[in-house]
Short mmCIF file of C-alpha atoms in Angstrom, two decimals:
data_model
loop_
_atom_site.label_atom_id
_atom_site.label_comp_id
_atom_site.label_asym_id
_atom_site.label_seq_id
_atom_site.Cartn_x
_atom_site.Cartn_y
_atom_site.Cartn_z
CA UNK A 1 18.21 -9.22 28.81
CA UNK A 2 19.96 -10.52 26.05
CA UNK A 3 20.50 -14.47 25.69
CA UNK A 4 23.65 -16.47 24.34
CA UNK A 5 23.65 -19.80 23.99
CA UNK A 6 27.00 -19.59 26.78
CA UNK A 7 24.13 -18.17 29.23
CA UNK A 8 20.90 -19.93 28.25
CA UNK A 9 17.31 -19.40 29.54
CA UNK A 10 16.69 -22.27 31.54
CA UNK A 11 13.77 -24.75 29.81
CA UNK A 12 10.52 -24.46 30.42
CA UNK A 13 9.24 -27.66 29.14
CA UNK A 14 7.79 -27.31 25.57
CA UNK A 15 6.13 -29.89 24.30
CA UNK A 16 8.51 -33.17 22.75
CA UNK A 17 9.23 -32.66 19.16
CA UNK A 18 7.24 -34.63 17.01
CA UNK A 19 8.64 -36.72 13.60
CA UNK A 20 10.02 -33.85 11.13
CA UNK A 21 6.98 -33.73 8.08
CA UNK A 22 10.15 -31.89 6.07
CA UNK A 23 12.19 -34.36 3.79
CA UNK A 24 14.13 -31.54 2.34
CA UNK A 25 16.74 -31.75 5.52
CA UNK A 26 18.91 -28.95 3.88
CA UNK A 27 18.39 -25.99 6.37
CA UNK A 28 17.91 -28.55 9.33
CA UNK A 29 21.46 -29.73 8.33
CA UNK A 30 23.20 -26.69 8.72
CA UNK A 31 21.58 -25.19 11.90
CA UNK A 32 24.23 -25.17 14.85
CA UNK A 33 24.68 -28.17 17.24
CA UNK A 34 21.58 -28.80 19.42
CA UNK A 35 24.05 -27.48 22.50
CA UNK A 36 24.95 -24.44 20.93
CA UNK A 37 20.94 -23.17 20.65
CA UNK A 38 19.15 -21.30 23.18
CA UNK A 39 16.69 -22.69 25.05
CA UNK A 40 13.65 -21.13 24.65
CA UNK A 41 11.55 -20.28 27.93
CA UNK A 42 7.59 -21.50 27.25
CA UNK A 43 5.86 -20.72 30.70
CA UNK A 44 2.28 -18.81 29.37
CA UNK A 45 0.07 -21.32 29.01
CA UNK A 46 -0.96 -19.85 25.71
CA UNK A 47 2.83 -20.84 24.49
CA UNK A 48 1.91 -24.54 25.24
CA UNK A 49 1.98 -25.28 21.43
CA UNK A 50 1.16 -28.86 20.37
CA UNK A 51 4.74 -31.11 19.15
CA UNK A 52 2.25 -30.68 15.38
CA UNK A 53 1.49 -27.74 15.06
CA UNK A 54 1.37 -25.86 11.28
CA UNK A 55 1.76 -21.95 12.19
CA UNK A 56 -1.07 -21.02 8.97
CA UNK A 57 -3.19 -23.68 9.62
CA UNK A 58 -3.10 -23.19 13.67
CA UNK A 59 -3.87 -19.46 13.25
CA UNK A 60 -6.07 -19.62 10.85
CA UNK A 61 -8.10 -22.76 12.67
CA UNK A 62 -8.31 -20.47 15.85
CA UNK A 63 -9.38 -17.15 13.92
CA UNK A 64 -12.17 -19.40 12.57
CA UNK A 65 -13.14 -21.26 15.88
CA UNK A 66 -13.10 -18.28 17.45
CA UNK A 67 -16.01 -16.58 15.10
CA UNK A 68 -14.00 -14.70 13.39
CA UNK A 69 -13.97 -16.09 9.94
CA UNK A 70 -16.29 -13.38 8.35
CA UNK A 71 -14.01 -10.54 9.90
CA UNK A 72 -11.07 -8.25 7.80
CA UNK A 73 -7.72 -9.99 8.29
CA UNK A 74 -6.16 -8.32 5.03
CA UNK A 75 -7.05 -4.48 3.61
CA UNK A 76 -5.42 -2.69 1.20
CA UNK A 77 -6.93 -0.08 -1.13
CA UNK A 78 -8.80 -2.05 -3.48
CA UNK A 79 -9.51 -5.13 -1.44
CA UNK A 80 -10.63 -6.59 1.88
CA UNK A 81 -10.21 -10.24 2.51
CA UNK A 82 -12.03 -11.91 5.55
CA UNK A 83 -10.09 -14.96 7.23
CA UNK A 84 -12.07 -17.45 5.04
CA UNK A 85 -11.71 -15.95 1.95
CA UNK A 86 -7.66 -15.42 2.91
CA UNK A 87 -7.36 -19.29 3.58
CA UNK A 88 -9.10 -20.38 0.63
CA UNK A 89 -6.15 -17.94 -1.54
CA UNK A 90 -3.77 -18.90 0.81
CA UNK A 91 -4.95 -22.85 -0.22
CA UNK A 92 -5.05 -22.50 -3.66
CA UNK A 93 -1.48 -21.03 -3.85
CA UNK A 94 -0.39 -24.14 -1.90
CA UNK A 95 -1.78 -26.30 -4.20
CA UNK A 96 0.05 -24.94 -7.09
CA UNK A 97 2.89 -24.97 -5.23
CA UNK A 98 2.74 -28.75 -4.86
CA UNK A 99 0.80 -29.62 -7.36
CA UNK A 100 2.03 -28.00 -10.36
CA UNK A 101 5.64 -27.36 -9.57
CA UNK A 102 6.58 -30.79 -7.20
CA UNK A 103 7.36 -28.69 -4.39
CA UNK A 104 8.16 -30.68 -1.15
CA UNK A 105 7.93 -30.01 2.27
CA UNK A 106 11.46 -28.40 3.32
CA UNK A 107 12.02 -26.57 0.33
CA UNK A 108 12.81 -23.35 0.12
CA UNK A 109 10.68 -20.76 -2.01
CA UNK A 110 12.25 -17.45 -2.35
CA UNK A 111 9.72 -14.49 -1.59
CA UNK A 112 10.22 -11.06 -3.46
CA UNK A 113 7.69 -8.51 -3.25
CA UNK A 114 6.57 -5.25 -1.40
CA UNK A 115 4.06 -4.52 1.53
CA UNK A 116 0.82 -6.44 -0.47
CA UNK A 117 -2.15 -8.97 0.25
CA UNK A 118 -0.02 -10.95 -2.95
CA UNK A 119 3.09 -11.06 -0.71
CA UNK A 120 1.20 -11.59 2.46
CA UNK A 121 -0.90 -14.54 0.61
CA UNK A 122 2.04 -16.14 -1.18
CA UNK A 123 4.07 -15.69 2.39
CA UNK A 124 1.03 -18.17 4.27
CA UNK A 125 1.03 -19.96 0.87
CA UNK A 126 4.40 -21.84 1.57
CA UNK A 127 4.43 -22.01 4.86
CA UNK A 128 0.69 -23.98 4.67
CA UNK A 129 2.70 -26.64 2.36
CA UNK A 130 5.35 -27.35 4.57
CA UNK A 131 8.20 -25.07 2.75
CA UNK A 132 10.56 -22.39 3.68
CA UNK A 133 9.78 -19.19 2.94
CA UNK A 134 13.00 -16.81 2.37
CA UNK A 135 11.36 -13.23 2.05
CA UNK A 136 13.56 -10.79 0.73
CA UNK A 137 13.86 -7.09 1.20
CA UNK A 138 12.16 -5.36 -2.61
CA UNK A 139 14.92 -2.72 -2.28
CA UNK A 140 18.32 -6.04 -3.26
CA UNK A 141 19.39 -5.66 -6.19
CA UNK A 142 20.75 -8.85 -8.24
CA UNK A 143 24.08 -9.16 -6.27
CA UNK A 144 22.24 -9.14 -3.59
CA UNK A 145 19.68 -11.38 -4.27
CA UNK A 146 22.73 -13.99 -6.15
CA UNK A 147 23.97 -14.30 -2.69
CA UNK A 148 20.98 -15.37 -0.83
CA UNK A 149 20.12 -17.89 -3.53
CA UNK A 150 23.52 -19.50 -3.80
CA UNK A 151 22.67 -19.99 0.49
CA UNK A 152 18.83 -20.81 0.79
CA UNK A 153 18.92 -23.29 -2.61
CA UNK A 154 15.77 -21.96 -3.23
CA UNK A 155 13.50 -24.17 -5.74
CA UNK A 156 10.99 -21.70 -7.02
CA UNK A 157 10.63 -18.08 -6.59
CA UNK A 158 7.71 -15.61 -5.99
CA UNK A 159 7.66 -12.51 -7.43
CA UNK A 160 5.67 -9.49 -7.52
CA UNK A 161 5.84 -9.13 -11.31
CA UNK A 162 6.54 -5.40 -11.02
CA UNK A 163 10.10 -6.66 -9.53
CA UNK A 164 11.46 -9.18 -11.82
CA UNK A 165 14.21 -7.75 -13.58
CA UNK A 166 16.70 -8.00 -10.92
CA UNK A 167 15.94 -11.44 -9.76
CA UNK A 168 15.59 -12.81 -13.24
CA UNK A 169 19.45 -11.00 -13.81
CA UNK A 170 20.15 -12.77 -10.92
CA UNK A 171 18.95 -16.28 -11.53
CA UNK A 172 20.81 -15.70 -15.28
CA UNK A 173 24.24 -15.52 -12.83
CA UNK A 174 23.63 -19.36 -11.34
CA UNK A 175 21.89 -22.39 -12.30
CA UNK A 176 20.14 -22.71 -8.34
CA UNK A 177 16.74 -21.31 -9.18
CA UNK A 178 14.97 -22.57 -11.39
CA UNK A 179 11.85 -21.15 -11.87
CA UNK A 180 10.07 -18.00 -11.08
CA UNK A 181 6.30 -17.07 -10.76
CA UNK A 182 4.80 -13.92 -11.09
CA UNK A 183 2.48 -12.55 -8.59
CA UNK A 184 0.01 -9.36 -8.80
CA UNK A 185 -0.21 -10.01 -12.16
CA UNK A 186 -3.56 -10.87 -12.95
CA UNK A 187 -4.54 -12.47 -15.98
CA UNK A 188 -0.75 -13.50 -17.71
CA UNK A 189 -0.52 -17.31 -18.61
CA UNK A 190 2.17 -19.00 -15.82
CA UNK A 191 1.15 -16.29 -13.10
CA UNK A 192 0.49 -17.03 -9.79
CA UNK A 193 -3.06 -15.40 -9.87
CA UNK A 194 -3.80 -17.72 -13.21
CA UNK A 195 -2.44 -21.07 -12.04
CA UNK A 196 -4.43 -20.49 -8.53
CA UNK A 197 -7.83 -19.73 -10.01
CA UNK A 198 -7.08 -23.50 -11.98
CA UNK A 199 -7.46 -24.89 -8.15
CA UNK A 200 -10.56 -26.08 -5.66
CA UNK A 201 -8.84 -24.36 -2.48
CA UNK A 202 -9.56 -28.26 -1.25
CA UNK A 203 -5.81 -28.43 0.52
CA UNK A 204 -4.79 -30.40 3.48
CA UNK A 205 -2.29 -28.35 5.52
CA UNK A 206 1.38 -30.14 5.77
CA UNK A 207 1.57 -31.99 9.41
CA UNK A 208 4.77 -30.29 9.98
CA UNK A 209 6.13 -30.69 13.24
CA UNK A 210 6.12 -27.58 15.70
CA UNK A 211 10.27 -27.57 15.39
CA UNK A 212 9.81 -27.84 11.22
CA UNK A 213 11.70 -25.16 9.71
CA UNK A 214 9.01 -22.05 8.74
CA UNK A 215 11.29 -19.37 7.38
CA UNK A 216 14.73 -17.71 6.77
CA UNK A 217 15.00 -14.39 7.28
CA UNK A 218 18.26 -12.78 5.40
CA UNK A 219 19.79 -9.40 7.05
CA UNK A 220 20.43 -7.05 4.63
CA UNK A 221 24.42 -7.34 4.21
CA UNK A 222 25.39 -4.06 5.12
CA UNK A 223 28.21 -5.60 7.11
CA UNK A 224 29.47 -8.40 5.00
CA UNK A 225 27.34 -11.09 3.35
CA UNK A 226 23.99 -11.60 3.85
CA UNK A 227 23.74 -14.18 6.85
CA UNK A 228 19.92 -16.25 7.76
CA UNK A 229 18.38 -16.26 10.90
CA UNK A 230 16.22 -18.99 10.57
CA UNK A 231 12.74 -19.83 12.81
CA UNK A 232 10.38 -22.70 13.46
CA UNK A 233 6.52 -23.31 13.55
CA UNK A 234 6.93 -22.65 17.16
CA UNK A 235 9.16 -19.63 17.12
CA UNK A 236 6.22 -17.87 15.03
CA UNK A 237 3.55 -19.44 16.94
CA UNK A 238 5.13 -17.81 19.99
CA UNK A 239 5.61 -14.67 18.38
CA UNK A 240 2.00 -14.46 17.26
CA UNK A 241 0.70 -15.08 20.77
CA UNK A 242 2.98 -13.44 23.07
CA UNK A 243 4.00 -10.00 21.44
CA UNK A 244 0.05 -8.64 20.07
CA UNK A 245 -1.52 -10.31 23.68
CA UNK A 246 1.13 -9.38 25.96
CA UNK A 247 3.33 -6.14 24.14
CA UNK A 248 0.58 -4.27 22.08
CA UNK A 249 -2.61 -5.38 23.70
CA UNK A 250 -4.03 -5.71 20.43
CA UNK A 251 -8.35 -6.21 20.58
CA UNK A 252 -10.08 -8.09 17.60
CA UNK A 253 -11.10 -4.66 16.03
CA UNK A 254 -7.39 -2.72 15.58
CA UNK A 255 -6.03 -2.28 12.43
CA UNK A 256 -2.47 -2.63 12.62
CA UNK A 257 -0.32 -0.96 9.46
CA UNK A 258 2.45 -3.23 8.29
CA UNK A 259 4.75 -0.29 7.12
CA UNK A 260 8.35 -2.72 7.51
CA UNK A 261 10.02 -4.48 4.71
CA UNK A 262 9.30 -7.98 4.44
#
């Protein structure tokens, strides 16, 4: 059944909200009225998620507890990446995401890249500091894009460096963005891959509060502008327990193909 906010689920208590770890208040400002949301049903006890909870640092922190830090989490054709190796990559990126470029938690970095271990790193990357990823469909073209960065503000892009011509013609059509980073590009001063291997992968996951903004997800426009749907630490906690334990009975050894857009 489908839920409006005129017919919400009744509560099941979650637990409080802790203090917001996100200075950057710009997407928190412009989410509806705390009436107008749905309230979200968290019965399972495995939905019990902490008021601090960081989605990448939670997941991988269980993974690892759980034994399961030597096993695949990422495979692709010319590389396997175990859960510790993932979360050392997915540390370094944070730290050149703060370090280097001054990003703080809140911010928005725009995401553009095909189905890839880059995009899936860079993705956990930014949500580990404490910013909000905006992932974007490789398909938009520079219109396309233009409109999502005149709404998400971002302050730094990712791109897979085999995609940059139309967000670079888009970031020439406004002064929002700033800067843009190459990814899957191995061994080209100012890439992602280069500026990482400068770091220790010594990072200290951002405290963000389960209710901290984690993402904005654009639809794709086909019936007017491009409008966000954006989710919490919690929402994609949630997601990650209740759909693979309770919808696909996933086990430890599946493989499961990511064949969507991003």
């Amino acid at each position: 059944m489908s839920t409006s906010v005129s017919d919400p689920i009744k509560s099941v208590t979650a637990a409080p909200s802790a203090p917001s770890a996100q200075p950057d208040r710009f997407v928190h400002e412009r989410l509806p009225a705390p009436e107008q949301l749905p309230r979200m049903e968290y019965a399972l006890p495995e939905l019990r998620i902490p008021a601090q909870a960081n989605l990448v640092q939670s997941l991988f922190d269980k993974a690892i507890r759980e034994g399961r830090g030597d096993k695949p989490l990422l495979r692709s054709d010319r590389i396997t990446l175990s859960y510790t190796e993932a979360l050392e990559r997915v540390n370094r990126i944070a730290q050149v995401l703060t370090e280097d470029f001054g990003l703080k938690p809140g911010n928005r970095v725009l995401l553009r890249g095909g189905n890839s271990i880059g995009m899936a790193l860079a993705w956990l990357g930014v949500v580990q500091a404490g910013l909000v990823a905006v992932a974007t469909m490789p398909l938009l073209r520079a219109k396309e894009l233009g409109e999502i960065i005149e709404k998400a503000r971002p302050a730094l892009a990712l791109c897979d460096a085999t995609l940059l011509e139309e967000l670079q013609a888009a970031q020439a059509q406004s002064d929002v963005l700033p800067t843009i980073v190459p990814f899957n590009l191995m061994d080209a001063p100012g890439s992602l891959a280069v500026l990482s291997a400068q770091k220790d992968g010594n990072f200290k996951p951002c405290p963000v509060s389960a209710d901290d903004i984690a993402l904005m997800a654009f639809t794709s426009g086909t019936t007017g502008k491009p409008k966000a749907a954006v989710h919490t630490h919690r929402d994609v906690l949630a997601a990650c327990e209740a759909w693979p334990r309770h919808v696909l009975k996933a086990n430890p050894d599946d493989i499961v193909v990511g064949s969507p857009p991003p």
